[in-house]
Tab-separated table of C-alpha atoms and ligand atoms in Angstrom:
chain	number	residue	atom	x	y	z
A	11	MET	CA	16.453	-35.103	-5.184
A	12	ARG	CA	18.626	-33.754	-2.528
A	13	LEU	CA	17.925	-34.922	0.949
A	14	ASP	CA	17.768	-31.426	2.422
A	15	LYS	CA	15.376	-30.172	-0.298
A	16	LEU	CA	13.079	-33.067	0.245
A	17	LEU	CA	13.025	-32.530	4.039
A	18	SER	CA	12.449	-28.790	3.707
A	19	ASN	CA	9.577	-29.314	0.950
A	20	MET	CA	7.971	-31.777	3.509
A	21	GLY	CA	7.924	-29.092	6.203
A	22	ILE	CA	10.569	-30.610	8.479
A	23	GLY	CA	12.190	-27.156	8.828
A	24	SER	CA	14.321	-24.557	7.100
A	25	ARG	CA	17.417	-25.491	5.431
A	26	LYS	CA	19.410	-24.287	8.445
A	27	ASP	CA	16.963	-26.450	10.854
A	28	ILE	CA	17.723	-29.380	8.804
A	29	LYS	CA	21.436	-28.882	8.920
A	30	ALA	CA	21.278	-28.950	12.672
A	31	ILE	CA	18.995	-32.006	12.616
A	32	LEU	CA	21.605	-33.882	10.444
A	33	LYS	CA	24.389	-32.794	12.709
A	34	LYS	CA	22.611	-34.460	15.619
A	35	LYS	CA	22.364	-37.725	13.723
A	36	HIS	CA	18.667	-37.757	13.685
A	37	ILE	CA	18.249	-38.495	10.202
A	38	THR	CA	18.526	-42.051	8.603
A	39	VAL	CA	18.241	-43.017	4.874
A	40	ASN	CA	17.675	-46.905	4.708
A	41	GLU	CA	18.512	-47.062	8.271
A	42	LYS	CA	21.902	-45.314	8.025
A	43	ILE	CA	22.612	-42.163	9.671
A	44	VAL	CA	23.225	-39.438	7.231
A	45	LYS	CA	24.801	-36.131	8.110
A	46	ASP	CA	25.241	-34.709	4.520
A	47	GLY	CA	22.002	-32.806	3.262
A	48	SER	CA	23.583	-32.792	-0.252
A	49	MET	CA	22.941	-36.514	-0.614
A	50	HIS	CA	20.629	-37.525	-3.377
A	51	VAL	CA	17.849	-39.810	-2.342
A	52	ASP	CA	15.288	-41.858	-4.504
A	53	THR	CA	11.950	-40.373	-3.426
A	54	GLU	CA	10.217	-43.654	-4.618
A	55	SER	CA	12.425	-46.245	-2.981
A	56	ASP	CA	14.678	-44.873	-0.196
A	57	ILE	CA	13.270	-44.996	3.358
A	58	ILE	CA	13.988	-41.642	5.031
A	59	LYS	CA	13.447	-41.292	8.720
A	60	VAL	CA	13.560	-38.169	11.083
A	61	GLN	CA	13.999	-39.238	14.749
A	62	GLY	CA	12.641	-42.627	13.727
A	63	GLU	CA	9.610	-41.401	11.886
A	64	ILE	CA	9.260	-42.157	8.306
A	65	VAL	CA	8.956	-38.981	5.851
A	66	THR	CA	7.050	-39.766	2.967
A	67	TYR	CA	7.640	-37.660	0.046
A	68	GLN	CA	4.504	-36.020	-1.692
A	69	LYS	CA	5.128	-34.129	-4.921
A	70	TYR	CA	1.815	-32.685	-5.519
A	71	ILE	CA	-1.055	-31.329	-3.423
A	72	TYR	CA	-4.709	-31.053	-4.484
A	73	LEU	CA	-7.065	-28.972	-2.378
A	74	MET	CA	-10.615	-28.007	-2.875
A	75	MET	CA	-11.533	-24.530	-1.395
A	76	ASN	CA	-14.908	-22.989	-0.986
A	77	LYS	CA	-13.740	-19.603	-1.992
A	78	PRO	CA	-15.261	-16.703	-0.146
A	79	GLY	CA	-15.933	-13.318	-1.717
A	80	GLY	CA	-13.304	-10.570	-1.205
A	81	TYR	CA	-10.191	-12.891	-2.211
A	82	ILE	CA	-8.309	-12.811	-5.417
A	83	SER	CA	-7.719	-15.936	-7.311
A	84	ALA	CA	-3.901	-15.478	-7.635
A	85	THR	CA	-0.782	-16.498	-5.848
A	86	VAL	CA	0.150	-12.713	-5.021
A	87	ASP	CA	-1.522	-9.573	-5.192
A	88	GLU	CA	-0.281	-6.001	-4.287
A	89	ARG	CA	-3.524	-4.697	-2.841
A	90	ASP	CA	-5.845	-7.625	-1.956
A	91	LYS	CA	-5.743	-10.798	-0.084
A	92	THR	CA	-5.435	-14.009	-2.310
A	93	VAL	CA	-6.769	-17.401	-1.848
A	94	ILE	CA	-3.232	-18.642	-1.311
A	95	ASP	CA	-2.984	-16.392	1.774
A	96	MET	CA	-5.752	-18.356	3.411
A	97	LEU	CA	-3.816	-21.710	3.254
A	98	THR	CA	-1.885	-23.106	6.176
A	99	PRO	CA	1.990	-22.916	6.133
A	100	SER	CA	2.116	-26.744	5.503
A	101	TYR	CA	0.021	-26.450	2.462
A	102	LYS	CA	1.864	-23.266	1.165
A	103	LEU	CA	5.163	-25.341	1.185
A	104	PHE	CA	3.937	-27.047	-1.883
A	105	ASN	CA	3.635	-23.548	-3.799
A	106	PRO	CA	0.291	-24.227	-5.094
A	107	PHE	CA	-1.859	-22.090	-7.255
A	108	PRO	CA	-5.494	-21.779	-8.182
A	109	VAL	CA	-6.853	-23.503	-11.152
A	110	GLY	CA	-8.418	-20.887	-13.429
A	111	ARG	CA	-9.772	-17.606	-11.957
A	112	LEU	CA	-12.905	-16.759	-9.979
A	113	ASP	CA	-13.671	-12.983	-9.756
A	114	LYS	CA	-13.070	-11.456	-6.337
A	115	ASP	CA	-16.688	-11.451	-5.547
A	116	THR	CA	-17.372	-14.864	-6.874
A	117	GLU	CA	-17.605	-17.699	-4.258
A	118	GLY	CA	-17.404	-21.514	-4.506
A	119	LEU	CA	-15.390	-24.331	-5.953
A	120	LEU	CA	-11.691	-23.597	-6.425
A	121	LEU	CA	-9.190	-26.404	-7.041
A	122	ILE	CA	-5.763	-25.394	-5.774
A	123	THR	CA	-2.872	-27.517	-6.700
A	124	ASN	CA	0.797	-27.525	-7.824
A	125	ASP	CA	0.186	-29.978	-10.698
A	126	GLY	CA	0.474	-27.866	-13.749
A	127	GLU	CA	-0.412	-30.483	-16.086
A	128	LEU	CA	-3.835	-31.035	-14.472
A	129	ALA	CA	-4.510	-27.264	-14.343
A	130	HIS	CA	-4.006	-27.102	-17.897
A	131	GLN	CA	-6.300	-30.047	-18.713
A	132	LEU	CA	-9.099	-28.512	-16.616
A	133	ILE	CA	-9.068	-24.988	-17.822
A	134	SER	CA	-8.058	-25.567	-21.584
A	135	PRO	CA	-11.160	-24.565	-23.581
A	136	LYS	CA	-10.125	-27.317	-26.073
A	137	LYS	CA	-10.975	-29.952	-23.290
A	138	ASP	CA	-14.587	-28.797	-22.909
A	139	VAL	CA	-14.607	-29.154	-19.173
A	140	GLY	CA	-17.950	-27.870	-17.930
A	141	LYS	CA	-17.927	-25.391	-15.064
A	142	THR	CA	-21.430	-25.165	-13.438
A	143	TYR	CA	-22.459	-21.859	-11.537
A	144	TYR	CA	-25.334	-21.061	-9.374
A	145	ALA	CA	-26.362	-17.410	-9.956
A	146	LYS	CA	-28.858	-14.919	-8.561
A	147	ILE	CA	-29.820	-12.584	-11.445
A	148	LYS	CA	-31.437	-9.225	-11.251
A	149	GLY	CA	-34.158	-9.636	-13.899
A	150	HIS	CA	-36.709	-12.173	-15.134
A	151	VAL	CA	-34.804	-15.001	-16.815
A	152	THR	CA	-36.814	-16.564	-19.767
A	153	GLU	CA	-36.969	-19.454	-21.960
A	154	GLU	CA	-35.689	-17.205	-24.689
A	155	ASP	CA	-32.477	-16.499	-22.651
A	156	ILE	CA	-32.125	-20.404	-22.425
A	157	LEU	CA	-32.179	-20.568	-26.438
A	158	LYS	CA	-29.846	-17.779	-26.687
A	159	PHE	CA	-27.401	-19.251	-24.200
A	160	ASN	CA	-27.706	-22.535	-26.122
A	161	ASN	CA	-26.894	-20.959	-29.477
A	162	GLY	CA	-23.796	-19.171	-28.067
A	163	ILE	CA	-23.936	-15.559	-26.789
A	164	MET	CA	-22.169	-12.722	-28.497
A	165	LEU	CA	-20.210	-10.926	-25.607
A	166	ASP	CA	-19.541	-7.072	-25.467
A	167	ASP	CA	-16.324	-7.483	-27.248
A	168	GLY	CA	-17.750	-9.366	-30.205
A	169	TYR	CA	-16.618	-12.754	-28.955
A	170	GLN	CA	-19.033	-15.544	-29.796
A	171	ALA	CA	-19.247	-17.631	-26.654
A	172	LYS	CA	-19.652	-21.500	-27.013
A	173	PRO	CA	-23.056	-22.812	-26.345
A	174	ALA	CA	-23.934	-22.777	-22.569
A	175	LYS	CA	-26.547	-24.655	-20.648
A	176	LEU	CA	-28.877	-22.357	-18.742
A	177	GLN	CA	-31.369	-23.963	-16.238
A	178	ILE	CA	-33.954	-21.626	-14.430
A	179	LEU	CA	-34.491	-22.730	-10.805
A	180	HIS	CA	-36.853	-19.781	-9.984
A	181	ALA	CA	-37.879	-16.835	-12.280
A	182	ASP	CA	-39.235	-13.529	-11.018
A	183	ASP	CA	-37.861	-9.966	-10.855
A	184	GLN	CA	-34.944	-11.815	-9.118
A	185	SER	CA	-34.070	-15.176	-10.744
A	186	GLU	CA	-32.239	-18.002	-9.603
A	187	VAL	CA	-30.321	-20.167	-12.260
A	188	GLU	CA	-27.599	-22.659	-12.785
A	189	VAL	CA	-25.252	-22.011	-15.924
A	190	THR	CA	-22.694	-24.280	-17.390
A	191	VAL	CA	-19.959	-22.979	-19.428
A	192	THR	CA	-16.894	-24.863	-20.972
A	193	GLU	CA	-14.800	-21.555	-21.261
A	194	GLY	CA	-13.301	-19.274	-18.768
A	195	LYS	CA	-13.313	-15.743	-20.408
A	196	PHE	CA	-12.890	-12.807	-18.142
A	197	HIS	CA	-16.293	-12.250	-16.368
A	198	GLN	CA	-17.819	-14.673	-18.669
A	199	VAL	CA	-21.089	-15.527	-16.983
A	200	LYS	CA	-21.610	-11.901	-15.974
A	201	ARG	CA	-21.038	-10.832	-19.381
A	202	MET	CA	-23.274	-13.295	-20.853
A	203	PHE	CA	-26.246	-12.168	-18.672
A	204	LEU	CA	-25.360	-8.462	-19.548
A	205	ALA	CA	-25.932	-9.641	-23.222
A	206	VAL	CA	-29.428	-10.427	-22.477
A	207	ASP	CA	-29.839	-7.318	-20.340
A	208	LYS	CA	-29.523	-8.774	-16.933
A	209	LYS	CA	-27.367	-8.379	-14.039
A	210	VAL	CA	-25.611	-11.266	-11.943
A	211	ASP	CA	-25.947	-10.240	-8.283
A	212	TYR	CA	-24.380	-13.322	-6.681
A	213	LEU	CA	-22.243	-16.126	-8.327
A	214	LYS	CA	-20.988	-19.292	-6.901
A	215	ARG	CA	-19.078	-22.076	-8.886
A	216	ILE	CA	-20.581	-25.443	-7.678
A	217	LYS	CA	-19.105	-27.884	-10.228
A	218	MET	CA	-16.046	-28.402	-12.568
A	219	GLY	CA	-16.118	-31.363	-14.599
A	220	GLU	CA	-17.294	-34.157	-12.393
A	221	LEU	CA	-15.890	-32.323	-9.238
A	222	GLU	CA	-18.481	-30.877	-7.088
A	223	LEU	CA	-18.302	-28.330	-4.322
A	224	ASP	CA	-18.569	-30.206	-0.896
A	225	ARG	CA	-21.548	-28.700	0.656
A	226	ASN	CA	-19.846	-29.181	4.079
A	227	LEU	CA	-17.265	-26.442	3.296
A	228	VAL	CA	-18.282	-23.061	4.500
A	229	PRO	CA	-16.636	-20.295	2.588
A	230	GLY	CA	-12.944	-20.176	3.437
A	231	ASP	CA	-12.708	-23.805	4.135
A	232	VAL	CA	-10.213	-25.932	2.457
A	233	ARG	CA	-9.569	-29.715	2.301
A	234	GLU	CA	-7.618	-32.132	0.393
A	235	LEU	CA	-9.541	-34.002	-2.305
A	236	THR	CA	-10.832	-37.346	-1.516
A	237	LYS	CA	-9.507	-40.560	-3.218
A	238	ASP	CA	-12.295	-40.611	-5.553
A	239	GLU	CA	-12.067	-36.847	-6.341
A	240	LEU	CA	-8.559	-37.200	-7.043
A	241	GLU	CA	-8.834	-40.261	-9.223
A	242	TYR	CA	-11.202	-38.301	-11.408
A	243	CYS	CA	-8.936	-35.441	-11.706
A	244	LEU	CA	-5.902	-37.624	-12.532
A	245	SER	CA	-8.062	-39.318	-15.131
A	246	GLN	CA	-8.350	-35.917	-16.815
A	247	LYS	CA	-4.788	-35.775	-17.022
A	248	LYS	CA	-4.431	-38.800	-19.190
A	249	ASN	CA	-7.274	-37.575	-21.613
B	330	LIG	N1	-17.884	-15.813	-14.756
B	330	LIG	C1	-17.796	-14.730	-14.288
B	330	LIG	O1	-18.403	-13.752	-14.697
B	330	LIG	N2	-17.247	-14.639	-13.033
B	330	LIG	C2	-16.621	-15.605	-12.430
B	330	LIG	O2	-15.942	-15.421	-11.407
B	330	LIG	C3	-16.628	-16.850	-13.176
B	330	LIG	C4	-17.281	-17.106	-14.174
């Protein structure tokens, strides 16, 4: 990789800033001063320093967000703010994107990364990765609904959804449930409840595979994955 690209990707400055820093002889590769930004460096083995400080190359970023309502799960949008707009410039440098979509009004666990292969593994319906949602439902959720979800609900467009696990936390005119689906069709959970004549009033994703929403994150908070969380995600890439 070119030295100037690596330095700008790591947030050292713009290409122009980096040219100036190089000119001032503030950059070394393996302890030798380098003034040419086009030099190719080995990101694994070369030791790159800026004013004596080692710059470690990081290719991927893995972030957990507690998505707040009101934001679009996309990188850009003409009308609305996106989840990427909420990130700090240092995270934006990695050009990350959200893994799968949550509706604008849905809250909760959103993985944001620039690792396309991982994203594919987590959202591919073939991989059967369970996504669990907590939902408040207008209407009395019943044992019959559990059976219907378990058998696979037919959605309004005729699509036969895969079996989903429905757990009732509280059933009344307003019910509270947890539902686990392995697909990500448009408005999937909302449409599954519509198929049993109920309306989702509030939806929050709490789990994706083994990855659980950190309860310490308030809506809008973002943090990098912990070592264990990252290990789990990377193990999905290998499967
Ligand atoms: N199902 C929905 O209906 N909406 C979401 O945001 C996610 C799953």
